[in-house]
Short mmCIF file of C-alpha atoms in Angstrom, two decimals:
data_model
loop_
_atom_site.label_atom_id
_atom_site.label_comp_id
_atom_site.label_asym_id
_atom_site.label_seq_id
_atom_site.Cartn_x
_atom_site.Cartn_y
_atom_site.Cartn_z
CA MET A 27 -114.27 196.85 -5.25
CA SER A 28 -118.01 197.20 -4.47
CA ASP A 29 -118.65 197.79 -8.19
CA ILE A 30 -117.42 194.21 -8.67
CA VAL A 31 -119.36 192.62 -5.80
CA ALA A 32 -122.68 193.59 -7.42
CA PRO A 33 -122.07 191.79 -10.76
CA LEU A 34 -120.66 188.80 -8.86
CA ARG A 35 -124.06 188.41 -7.17
CA ASP A 36 -125.53 187.98 -10.66
CA VAL A 37 -123.47 184.84 -11.20
CA PRO A 38 -125.78 182.04 -10.03
CA ILE A 39 -123.07 179.99 -8.32
CA PHE A 40 -121.80 183.03 -6.41
CA ALA A 41 -125.20 184.47 -5.47
CA ASP A 42 -125.44 183.06 -1.97
CA LEU A 43 -121.75 183.00 -1.00
CA PRO A 44 -120.86 184.73 2.28
CA GLY A 45 -120.16 188.46 1.86
CA ALA A 46 -116.53 188.05 2.97
CA THR A 47 -115.83 185.48 0.22
CA LEU A 48 -117.47 187.67 -2.40
CA ALA A 49 -115.45 190.64 -1.22
CA HIS A 50 -112.29 188.53 -1.47
CA ILE A 51 -113.12 187.50 -5.05
CA ALA A 52 -114.03 191.09 -5.94
CA GLY A 53 -110.71 192.22 -4.44
CA ILE A 54 -108.73 190.11 -6.90
CA GLY A 55 -111.16 190.54 -9.82
CA GLU A 56 -110.90 192.95 -12.69
CA ARG A 57 -113.55 194.34 -15.03
CA ARG A 58 -112.98 194.43 -18.77
CA SER A 59 -115.09 195.81 -21.62
CA VAL A 60 -114.14 194.86 -25.16
CA PRO A 61 -115.60 195.37 -28.64
CA ALA A 62 -116.91 192.56 -30.84
CA GLY A 63 -114.18 190.52 -32.53
CA THR A 64 -111.71 190.70 -29.63
CA GLU A 65 -109.58 187.63 -29.06
CA LEU A 66 -109.61 186.98 -25.31
CA PHE A 67 -107.15 184.09 -25.34
CA ARG A 68 -105.73 181.45 -27.62
CA GLN A 69 -105.74 177.67 -27.64
CA GLY A 70 -102.44 176.44 -26.20
CA GLU A 71 -101.86 179.40 -23.86
CA LEU A 72 -101.90 178.91 -20.10
CA PRO A 73 -104.95 180.36 -18.33
CA LYS A 74 -104.30 183.60 -16.46
CA ALA A 75 -107.84 184.20 -15.18
CA LEU A 76 -111.29 182.71 -14.88
CA HIS A 77 -113.61 184.58 -17.26
CA ILE A 78 -117.12 185.57 -16.25
CA LEU A 79 -119.26 186.94 -19.06
CA LEU A 80 -121.62 189.65 -17.79
CA GLU A 81 -122.85 190.95 -21.15
CA GLY A 82 -122.30 190.05 -24.81
CA GLN A 83 -121.41 186.75 -26.46
CA VAL A 84 -118.20 184.76 -26.68
CA ALA A 85 -117.40 181.95 -29.15
CA LEU A 86 -115.13 179.18 -27.89
CA SER A 87 -113.49 177.40 -30.77
CA GLY A 88 -110.88 174.71 -31.28
CA ALA A 89 -108.45 174.51 -34.17
CA ALA A 90 -106.95 171.45 -35.84
CA PRO A 91 -103.20 171.60 -36.61
CA ASP A 92 -104.12 172.29 -40.29
CA GLY A 93 -105.96 175.44 -39.20
CA THR A 94 -109.56 174.22 -39.58
CA VAL A 95 -111.65 175.77 -36.82
CA ALA A 96 -114.69 174.32 -35.02
CA VAL A 97 -116.89 176.28 -32.65
CA VAL A 98 -117.34 174.16 -29.53
CA GLU A 99 -119.62 176.53 -27.69
CA VAL A 100 -121.12 180.01 -27.69
CA VAL A 101 -121.21 181.47 -24.17
CA THR A 102 -124.10 183.76 -23.21
CA PRO A 103 -124.35 185.86 -20.02
CA VAL A 104 -124.18 185.36 -17.10
CA ASP A 105 -121.82 182.41 -17.29
CA MET A 106 -118.22 181.60 -16.53
CA PHE A 107 -115.95 179.82 -18.91
CA ILE A 108 -112.62 177.92 -18.99
CA LEU A 109 -113.05 176.85 -15.37
CA ALA A 110 -111.51 173.43 -16.10
CA ALA A 111 -108.33 174.95 -17.60
CA VAL A 112 -108.01 177.37 -14.67
CA LEU A 113 -108.49 174.65 -12.05
CA THR A 114 -105.95 172.30 -13.65
CA ASP A 115 -103.57 175.08 -14.75
CA ALA A 116 -103.48 173.36 -18.14
CA PRO A 117 -103.23 174.95 -21.62
CA PHE A 118 -106.51 176.17 -23.16
CA LEU A 119 -108.05 173.59 -25.49
CA MET A 120 -110.03 176.42 -27.14
CA SER A 121 -109.60 180.02 -28.24
CA ALA A 122 -112.12 182.67 -27.20
CA ARG A 123 -113.37 185.57 -29.31
CA THR A 124 -116.19 188.02 -28.57
CA ILE A 125 -118.91 188.00 -31.22
CA ALA A 126 -120.69 190.99 -29.69
CA PRO A 127 -119.41 193.85 -27.52
CA ALA A 128 -118.79 192.24 -24.14
CA ARG A 129 -118.39 193.06 -20.46
CA LEU A 130 -116.31 190.60 -18.52
CA LEU A 131 -115.03 189.98 -15.05
CA LEU A 132 -111.62 188.32 -14.83
CA ILE A 133 -110.60 186.47 -11.66
CA PRO A 134 -106.85 185.73 -11.70
CA ALA A 135 -106.17 181.99 -11.69
CA ALA A 136 -103.59 181.48 -8.94
CA PRO A 137 -105.36 183.44 -6.14
CA LEU A 138 -108.67 181.88 -7.21
CA ARG A 139 -107.21 178.37 -6.86
CA ALA A 140 -105.87 179.31 -3.41
CA LEU A 141 -109.27 180.66 -2.42
CA ILE A 142 -111.06 177.51 -3.60
CA ALA A 143 -108.62 175.37 -1.59
CA SER A 144 -109.45 177.27 1.58
CA GLU A 145 -113.21 177.77 1.10
CA ALA A 146 -115.17 174.51 1.01
CA GLY A 147 -118.38 176.38 0.03
CA LEU A 148 -116.70 177.83 -3.04
CA ALA A 149 -115.22 174.46 -4.04
CA LEU A 150 -118.69 172.91 -3.86
CA ARG A 151 -120.22 175.60 -6.05
CA MET A 152 -117.42 175.18 -8.57
CA LEU A 153 -118.08 171.41 -8.58
CA ALA A 154 -121.77 171.99 -9.26
CA SER A 155 -121.03 174.42 -12.06
CA LEU A 156 -118.43 172.20 -13.68
CA SER A 157 -120.82 169.23 -13.45
CA LEU A 158 -123.39 171.17 -15.46
CA GLN A 159 -120.77 172.18 -18.02
CA TYR A 160 -119.61 168.57 -18.27
CA ARG A 161 -123.16 167.39 -18.88
CA LYS A 162 -123.59 170.04 -21.57
CA MET A 163 -120.57 168.64 -23.39
CA VAL A 164 -121.93 165.08 -23.07
CA ARG A 165 -125.21 166.25 -24.62
CA GLN A 166 -123.33 167.85 -27.49
CA ILE A 167 -121.34 164.63 -28.15
CA LYS A 168 -124.55 162.59 -28.21
CA ASP A 169 -126.02 165.18 -30.54
CA LEU A 170 -123.06 164.98 -32.93
CA LYS A 171 -123.04 161.18 -32.95
CA LEU A 172 -126.77 160.56 -33.09
CA ARG A 173 -128.31 163.25 -35.28
CA SER A 174 -128.08 164.58 -38.82
CA ALA A 175 -127.23 168.26 -39.34
CA ALA A 176 -130.93 168.97 -40.06
CA GLN A 177 -131.96 167.27 -36.80
CA ARG A 178 -129.29 169.18 -34.87
CA LEU A 179 -130.59 172.43 -36.37
CA GLY A 180 -134.13 171.38 -35.45
CA CYS A 181 -133.11 170.72 -31.84
CA PHE A 182 -131.33 174.08 -31.71
CA LEU A 183 -134.44 175.91 -32.95
CA LEU A 184 -136.70 173.98 -30.55
CA ALA A 185 -134.45 174.96 -27.63
CA LEU A 186 -134.65 178.62 -28.70
CA ALA A 187 -138.45 178.42 -28.97
CA SER A 188 -138.70 176.74 -25.57
CA GLU A 189 -136.53 179.46 -23.95
CA ARG A 190 -139.19 181.87 -25.21
CA GLY A 191 -141.99 179.79 -23.70
CA GLY A 192 -142.91 177.94 -26.90
CA GLU A 193 -142.93 181.09 -29.06
CA PRO A 194 -143.30 179.98 -32.74
CA LYS A 195 -141.13 182.84 -34.03
CA VAL A 196 -137.47 182.88 -32.98
CA VAL A 197 -134.53 185.07 -33.92
CA LEU A 198 -131.17 183.39 -34.52
CA PRO A 199 -128.79 184.51 -31.75
CA TYR A 200 -125.79 184.79 -34.11
CA ASP A 201 -124.99 184.67 -37.80
CA LYS A 202 -125.32 181.57 -39.96
CA GLN A 203 -121.62 181.00 -40.41
CA LEU A 204 -121.14 180.77 -36.65
CA LEU A 205 -124.32 178.71 -36.31
CA ALA A 206 -122.97 176.22 -38.88
CA ALA A 207 -119.67 175.93 -36.98
CA ARG A 208 -121.50 175.53 -33.66
CA LEU A 209 -123.61 172.71 -35.12
CA GLY A 210 -120.54 171.01 -36.53
CA THR A 211 -121.45 171.51 -40.17
CA SER A 212 -120.54 173.78 -43.10
CA PRO A 213 -122.49 176.88 -44.20
CA GLU A 214 -123.56 174.95 -47.36
CA HIS A 215 -124.84 172.03 -45.31
CA LEU A 216 -126.62 174.44 -42.98
CA SER A 217 -128.53 175.90 -45.95
CA ARG A 218 -129.49 172.36 -46.97
CA ALA A 219 -130.54 171.64 -43.37
CA PHE A 220 -132.84 174.71 -43.39
CA ALA A 221 -134.25 173.52 -46.74
CA ALA A 222 -134.85 170.04 -45.28
CA LEU A 223 -136.70 171.55 -42.30
CA ARG A 224 -139.15 173.32 -44.62
CA ALA A 225 -141.00 169.98 -44.96
CA HIS A 226 -141.37 170.06 -41.15
CA GLY A 227 -142.92 173.52 -40.96
CA VAL A 228 -139.82 175.71 -40.61
CA GLU A 229 -139.53 178.94 -42.61
CA VAL A 230 -136.45 181.11 -42.40
CA SER A 231 -136.15 184.69 -43.53
CA GLY A 232 -132.87 186.41 -42.69
CA MET A 233 -132.32 185.92 -38.98
CA THR A 234 -135.99 185.19 -38.23
CA VAL A 235 -137.28 181.64 -38.12
CA ARG A 236 -140.96 180.74 -37.98
CA ILE A 237 -141.92 177.27 -36.72
CA SER A 238 -145.46 176.56 -37.86
CA ASP A 239 -145.76 173.15 -36.22
CA LEU A 240 -143.71 172.52 -33.05
CA GLY A 241 -145.00 168.93 -32.90
CA ALA A 242 -143.83 168.09 -36.41
CA LEU A 243 -140.41 169.64 -35.83
CA THR A 244 -140.09 167.76 -32.52
CA ALA A 245 -141.04 164.46 -34.18
CA PHE A 246 -138.41 164.99 -36.88
CA SER A 247 -135.58 166.33 -34.69
CA ALA A 248 -136.05 163.94 -31.74
CA PRO A 249 -134.61 166.20 -29.03
CA ASP A 250 -133.39 164.61 -25.80
CA GLU A 251 -136.03 164.11 -23.14
CA ILE A 252 -133.56 164.64 -20.30
CA MET B 17 -113.84 147.57 5.24
CA SER B 18 -110.04 147.34 4.90
CA ASP B 19 -110.54 145.27 1.72
CA ILE B 20 -112.08 148.43 0.27
CA VAL B 21 -109.47 150.90 1.51
CA ALA B 22 -106.75 149.13 -0.50
CA PRO B 23 -108.44 149.49 -3.94
CA LEU B 24 -109.40 153.09 -3.05
CA ARG B 25 -105.68 153.88 -2.77
CA ASP B 26 -105.38 152.77 -6.43
CA VAL B 27 -107.70 155.57 -7.51
CA PRO B 28 -105.32 158.45 -8.32
CA ILE B 29 -107.51 161.18 -6.83
CA PHE B 30 -107.94 159.25 -3.59
CA ALA B 31 -104.33 158.09 -3.25
CA ASP B 32 -103.11 160.74 -0.82
CA LEU B 33 -106.33 161.43 1.09
CA PRO B 34 -106.06 161.19 4.90
CA GLY B 35 -106.63 157.67 6.23
CA ALA B 36 -109.75 158.73 8.13
CA THR B 37 -111.43 160.05 4.96
CA LEU B 38 -110.54 156.90 3.05
CA ALA B 39 -111.92 154.76 5.89
CA HIS B 40 -115.12 156.82 5.78
CA ILE B 41 -115.50 156.29 2.02
CA ALA B 42 -114.69 152.59 2.41
CA GLY B 43 -117.30 152.35 5.17
CA ILE B 44 -120.08 153.44 2.83
CA GLY B 45 -118.64 151.76 -0.28
CA GLU B 46 -119.60 148.40 -1.72
CA ARG B 47 -117.70 146.02 -4.03
CA ARG B 48 -119.39 144.51 -7.04
CA SER B 49 -118.15 141.94 -9.58
CA VAL B 50 -120.20 141.48 -12.75
CA PRO B 51 -119.84 139.51 -15.99
CA ALA B 52 -119.44 141.13 -19.42
CA GLY B 53 -122.68 142.49 -20.87
CA THR B 54 -124.13 143.65 -17.53
CA GLU B 55 -126.18 146.81 -17.63
CA LEU B 56 -125.05 148.90 -14.64
CA PHE B 57 -127.57 151.72 -15.08
CA ARG B 58 -129.80 153.30 -17.68
CA GLN B 59 -130.03 156.76 -19.19
CA GLY B 60 -132.81 158.68 -17.42
CA GLU B 61 -132.46 156.94 -14.06
CA LEU B 62 -131.31 158.88 -11.02
CA PRO B 63 -127.78 158.06 -9.84
CA LYS B 64 -127.62 155.90 -6.73
CA ALA B 65 -123.82 155.62 -6.45
CA LEU B 66 -120.55 156.87 -7.85
CA HIS B 67 -118.96 154.06 -9.85
CA ILE B 68 -115.25 153.32 -9.64
CA LEU B 69 -113.97 150.80 -12.20
CA LEU B 70 -111.18 148.65 -10.72
CA GLU B 71 -110.96 146.07 -13.48
CA GLY B 72 -112.63 145.46 -16.83
CA GLN B 73 -114.20 147.88 -19.32
CA VAL B 74 -117.45 149.82 -19.34
CA ALA B 75 -119.13 151.46 -22.35
CA LEU B 76 -121.09 154.65 -21.66
CA SER B 77 -123.65 155.25 -24.38
CA GLY B 78 -126.43 157.66 -25.09
CA ALA B 79 -129.63 156.87 -26.94
CA ALA B 80 -131.77 159.10 -29.13
CA PRO B 81 -135.56 158.90 -28.62
CA ASP B 82 -135.74 156.73 -31.79
CA GLY B 83 -133.47 154.15 -30.15
CA THR B 84 -130.25 154.89 -32.06
CA VAL B 85 -127.31 154.43 -29.71
CA ALA B 86 -123.98 156.29 -29.63
CA VAL B 87 -121.04 155.30 -27.47
CA VAL B 88 -119.78 158.44 -25.76
CA GLU B 89 -116.90 156.85 -23.92
CA VAL B 90 -115.26 153.57 -22.98
CA VAL B 91 -114.02 153.64 -19.38
CA THR B 92 -110.84 151.73 -18.52
CA PRO B 93 -109.50 151.06 -14.99
CA VAL B 94 -108.80 152.68 -12.61
CA ASP B 95 -111.29 155.48 -13.24
CA MET B 96 -114.51 156.76 -11.81
CA PHE B 97 -117.53 157.60 -13.88
CA ILE B 98 -120.84 159.53 -13.72
CA LEU B 99 -119.39 161.92 -11.16
CA ALA B 100 -121.31 164.86 -12.69
CA ALA B 101 -124.68 163.09 -12.40
CA VAL B 102 -123.94 162.05 -8.79
CA LEU B 103 -122.86 165.56 -7.77
CA THR B 104 -125.90 167.23 -9.31
CA ASP B 105 -128.33 164.43 -8.42
CA ALA B 106 -129.55 164.64 -12.03
CA PRO B 107 -130.76 161.82 -14.31
CA PHE B 108 -128.05 159.87 -16.16
CA LEU B 109 -127.42 161.18 -19.68
CA MET B 110 -125.88 157.83 -20.57
CA SER B 111 -126.39 154.12 -19.96
CA ALA B 112 -123.51 151.93 -18.77
CA ARG B 113 -122.79 148.36 -19.81
CA THR B 114 -119.73 146.23 -19.05
CA ILE B 115 -117.95 145.01 -22.17
CA ALA B 116 -115.60 142.76 -20.20
CA PRO B 117 -115.98 141.09 -16.78
CA ALA B 118 -115.64 143.96 -14.32
CA ARG B 119 -114.85 144.69 -10.70
CA LEU B 120 -116.40 147.87 -9.36
CA LEU B 121 -116.58 149.91 -6.22
CA LEU B 122 -119.87 151.74 -5.65
CA ILE B 123 -119.99 154.77 -3.34
CA PRO B 124 -123.61 155.68 -2.51
CA ALA B 125 -124.48 159.14 -3.83
CA ALA B 126 -126.14 160.87 -0.85
CA PRO B 127 -123.48 160.07 1.80
CA LEU B 128 -120.77 160.86 -0.76
CA ARG B 129 -122.26 164.30 -1.41
CA ALA B 130 -122.41 164.91 2.36
CA LEU B 131 -118.78 163.84 2.73
CA ILE B 132 -117.66 166.13 -0.10
CA ALA B 133 -119.50 169.06 1.52
CA SER B 134 -117.61 168.53 4.79
CA GLU B 135 -114.16 167.63 3.44
CA ALA B 136 -112.52 170.43 1.45
CA GLY B 137 -109.69 168.13 0.36
CA LEU B 138 -112.11 165.68 -1.20
CA ALA B 139 -114.03 168.46 -2.96
CA LEU B 140 -110.80 169.75 -4.48
CA ARG B 141 -109.82 166.32 -5.75
CA MET B 142 -113.28 165.85 -7.26
CA LEU B 143 -112.90 169.25 -8.96
CA ALA B 144 -109.56 168.23 -10.43
CA SER B 145 -110.94 164.93 -11.67
CA LEU B 146 -114.06 166.49 -13.16
CA SER B 147 -111.91 169.12 -14.87
CA LEU B 148 -109.96 166.39 -16.62
CA GLN B 149 -113.16 164.60 -17.64
CA TYR B 150 -114.56 167.89 -18.95
CA ARG B 151 -111.46 168.50 -21.04
CA LYS B 152 -111.67 164.96 -22.42
CA MET B 153 -115.20 165.72 -23.64
CA VAL B 154 -114.05 169.02 -25.21
CA ARG B 155 -111.31 167.11 -27.06
CA GLN B 156 -113.87 164.63 -28.35
CA ILE B 157 -116.16 167.43 -29.59
CA LYS B 158 -113.27 169.08 -31.42
CA ASP B 159 -112.41 165.68 -32.86
CA LEU B 160 -115.96 165.10 -34.11
CA LYS B 161 -116.23 168.56 -35.64
CA LEU B 162 -112.76 168.84 -37.15
CA ARG B 163 -111.79 165.42 -38.42
CA SER B 164 -112.97 162.80 -40.88
CA ALA B 165 -113.71 159.28 -39.60
CA ALA B 166 -110.35 158.11 -41.06
CA GLN B 167 -108.50 160.90 -39.23
CA ARG B 168 -110.34 160.09 -35.98
CA LEU B 169 -109.34 156.43 -36.37
CA GLY B 170 -105.75 157.55 -37.08
CA CYS B 171 -105.69 159.67 -33.90
CA PHE B 172 -107.12 156.76 -31.91
CA LEU B 173 -104.40 154.38 -33.20
CA LEU B 174 -101.66 156.97 -32.57
CA ALA B 175 -102.86 157.39 -28.97
CA LEU B 176 -102.75 153.60 -28.49
CA ALA B 177 -99.24 153.43 -29.95
CA SER B 178 -98.09 156.31 -27.77
CA GLU B 179 -99.47 154.63 -24.61
CA ARG B 180 -97.17 151.74 -25.52
CA GLY B 181 -94.18 154.07 -25.90
CA GLY B 182 -94.38 154.41 -29.68
CA GLU B 183 -94.82 150.67 -30.31
CA PRO B 184 -95.67 150.18 -34.05
CA LYS B 185 -97.93 147.17 -33.37
CA VAL B 186 -101.09 147.80 -31.33
CA VAL B 187 -104.03 145.62 -30.38
CA LEU B 188 -107.51 147.13 -30.56
CA PRO B 189 -108.88 147.35 -26.99
CA TYR B 190 -112.42 146.36 -28.02
CA ASP B 191 -114.32 145.03 -31.02
CA LYS B 192 -114.83 146.99 -34.22
CA GLN B 193 -118.54 147.58 -33.74
CA LEU B 194 -117.88 149.32 -30.42
CA LEU B 195 -114.88 151.13 -31.92
CA ALA B 196 -117.10 152.47 -34.73
CA ALA B 197 -119.69 153.70 -32.22
CA ARG B 198 -116.96 155.27 -30.05
CA LEU B 199 -115.57 157.13 -33.07
CA GLY B 200 -119.05 158.32 -34.04
CA THR B 201 -119.24 156.35 -37.27
CA SER B 202 -120.86 153.18 -38.61
CA PRO B 203 -119.11 149.77 -38.93
CA GLU B 204 -119.18 150.20 -42.73
CA HIS B 205 -117.54 153.61 -42.53
CA LEU B 206 -114.99 152.22 -40.08
CA SER B 207 -113.98 149.56 -42.64
CA ARG B 208 -113.59 152.33 -45.23
CA ALA B 209 -111.55 154.36 -42.74
CA PHE B 210 -109.18 151.40 -42.20
CA ALA B 211 -108.93 151.06 -46.00
CA ALA B 212 -108.15 154.77 -46.32
CA LEU B 213 -105.39 154.48 -43.70
CA ARG B 214 -103.64 151.78 -45.75
CA ALA B 215 -102.19 154.57 -47.91
CA HIS B 216 -100.68 156.00 -44.72
CA GLY B 217 -98.94 152.81 -43.63
CA VAL B 218 -101.64 151.16 -41.51
CA GLU B 219 -102.29 147.43 -41.85
CA VAL B 220 -105.02 145.73 -39.87
CA SER B 221 -105.39 142.00 -39.33
CA GLY B 222 -108.17 140.98 -36.93
CA MET B 223 -107.59 142.94 -33.73
CA THR B 224 -103.94 143.69 -34.50
CA VAL B 225 -102.91 146.90 -36.21
CA ARG B 226 -99.42 147.55 -37.54
CA ILE B 227 -98.35 151.15 -38.14
CA SER B 228 -95.36 151.11 -40.49
CA ASP B 229 -94.83 154.89 -40.52
CA LEU B 230 -95.85 156.85 -37.44
CA GLY B 231 -94.81 160.11 -39.14
CA ALA B 232 -97.03 159.54 -42.17
CA LEU B 233 -100.02 158.59 -40.00
CA THR B 234 -99.45 161.65 -37.80
CA ALA B 235 -99.26 163.94 -40.85
CA PHE B 236 -102.55 162.55 -42.18
CA SER B 237 -104.48 162.40 -38.90
CA ALA B 238 -103.31 165.73 -37.46
CA PRO B 239 -103.70 164.82 -33.75
CA ASP B 240 -103.99 167.65 -31.23
CA GLU B 241 -100.72 168.99 -29.94
CA ILE B 242 -102.18 169.78 -26.51
#
């Protein structure tokens, strides 16, 4: 059990929970290590466990009835996902697949819901976390409605550069097919978007992107200020 | 105060709260009636109060730095909005404007956060509500990434018809400019989308839409099954 308490402390919203609550969560939790390309669950299924990603990457994607697939989000560690489905005990709106070897912590849904109902501190942390996830989705909707694919790509690259403290050279975190799906565009349109960004100082070579003028790219892409 | 407790009972997540908690919320709450076209708050401001819409309609929209505006959602009664911003005390990602005369209940943010921290039942209800709102945003992202504007319009009309128990004649709930912005398209593209739906049995006249073949429209629009 103690080998689960330690990784739980790495999850920001759990970090300062009382030891007894953490031990309780660890007691019902289960570790899982899976290779890249593993399907963790499918859209339409009922959630069995809250997923906490400790290492690796997971793509969350939604499918239309005709089979077309859109990537809604790519989860990076440490983060939890499908909290909303677990809390409401409602069918998954998305499927999850690892895109890199991954280590996960699974917290079974029913005992977790019972624990949240009895621990006000845990409920508050879940609220805070879900609020952030909600706001992330709102940002993505604004992005999809307000920006061209080239501007969305520009914002994505600027966010990567800013995570690295304004580093002008960034490495794409996943392949271009997945990147296109995440940005809500096709691989062909993504290539055109990269070509369009050349005029704004962006050079791409394989997975490496060099941004020669952050100001020009910012002016073109118009990222959100908040 | 009792004139506030009654409308609170109409809010689904508050309906079965203990009387003392409702009285507490009513004690800090404030009623507000405003005409159509009133700006309730602006993107970037810090939230002062949770908004509960009792009557009317409110458009939530996000703006890009260049001033382009996208409608993220249209709130209909009874529903609360900007819960995530209030809970995290973070700047609004959206601006809110009434699009019909509206009656609102405002619950000041700081005392509400304190109340949630001390009342586990309230925290749980907020979690449930936010989970639903989160899933609504996920659905909209899938919609934007997976469907054409004509299919999104088709899904929107099918949802309206289904709310009326499969009624083949529906009335648009707001004007076409707002509808276009809500669907993430331009008024011109919305006209083309209505034209495209004619082949699938949809006739529009002013604000009234007649769907002659629900099956054909469903087959074309491919709405989500969950």
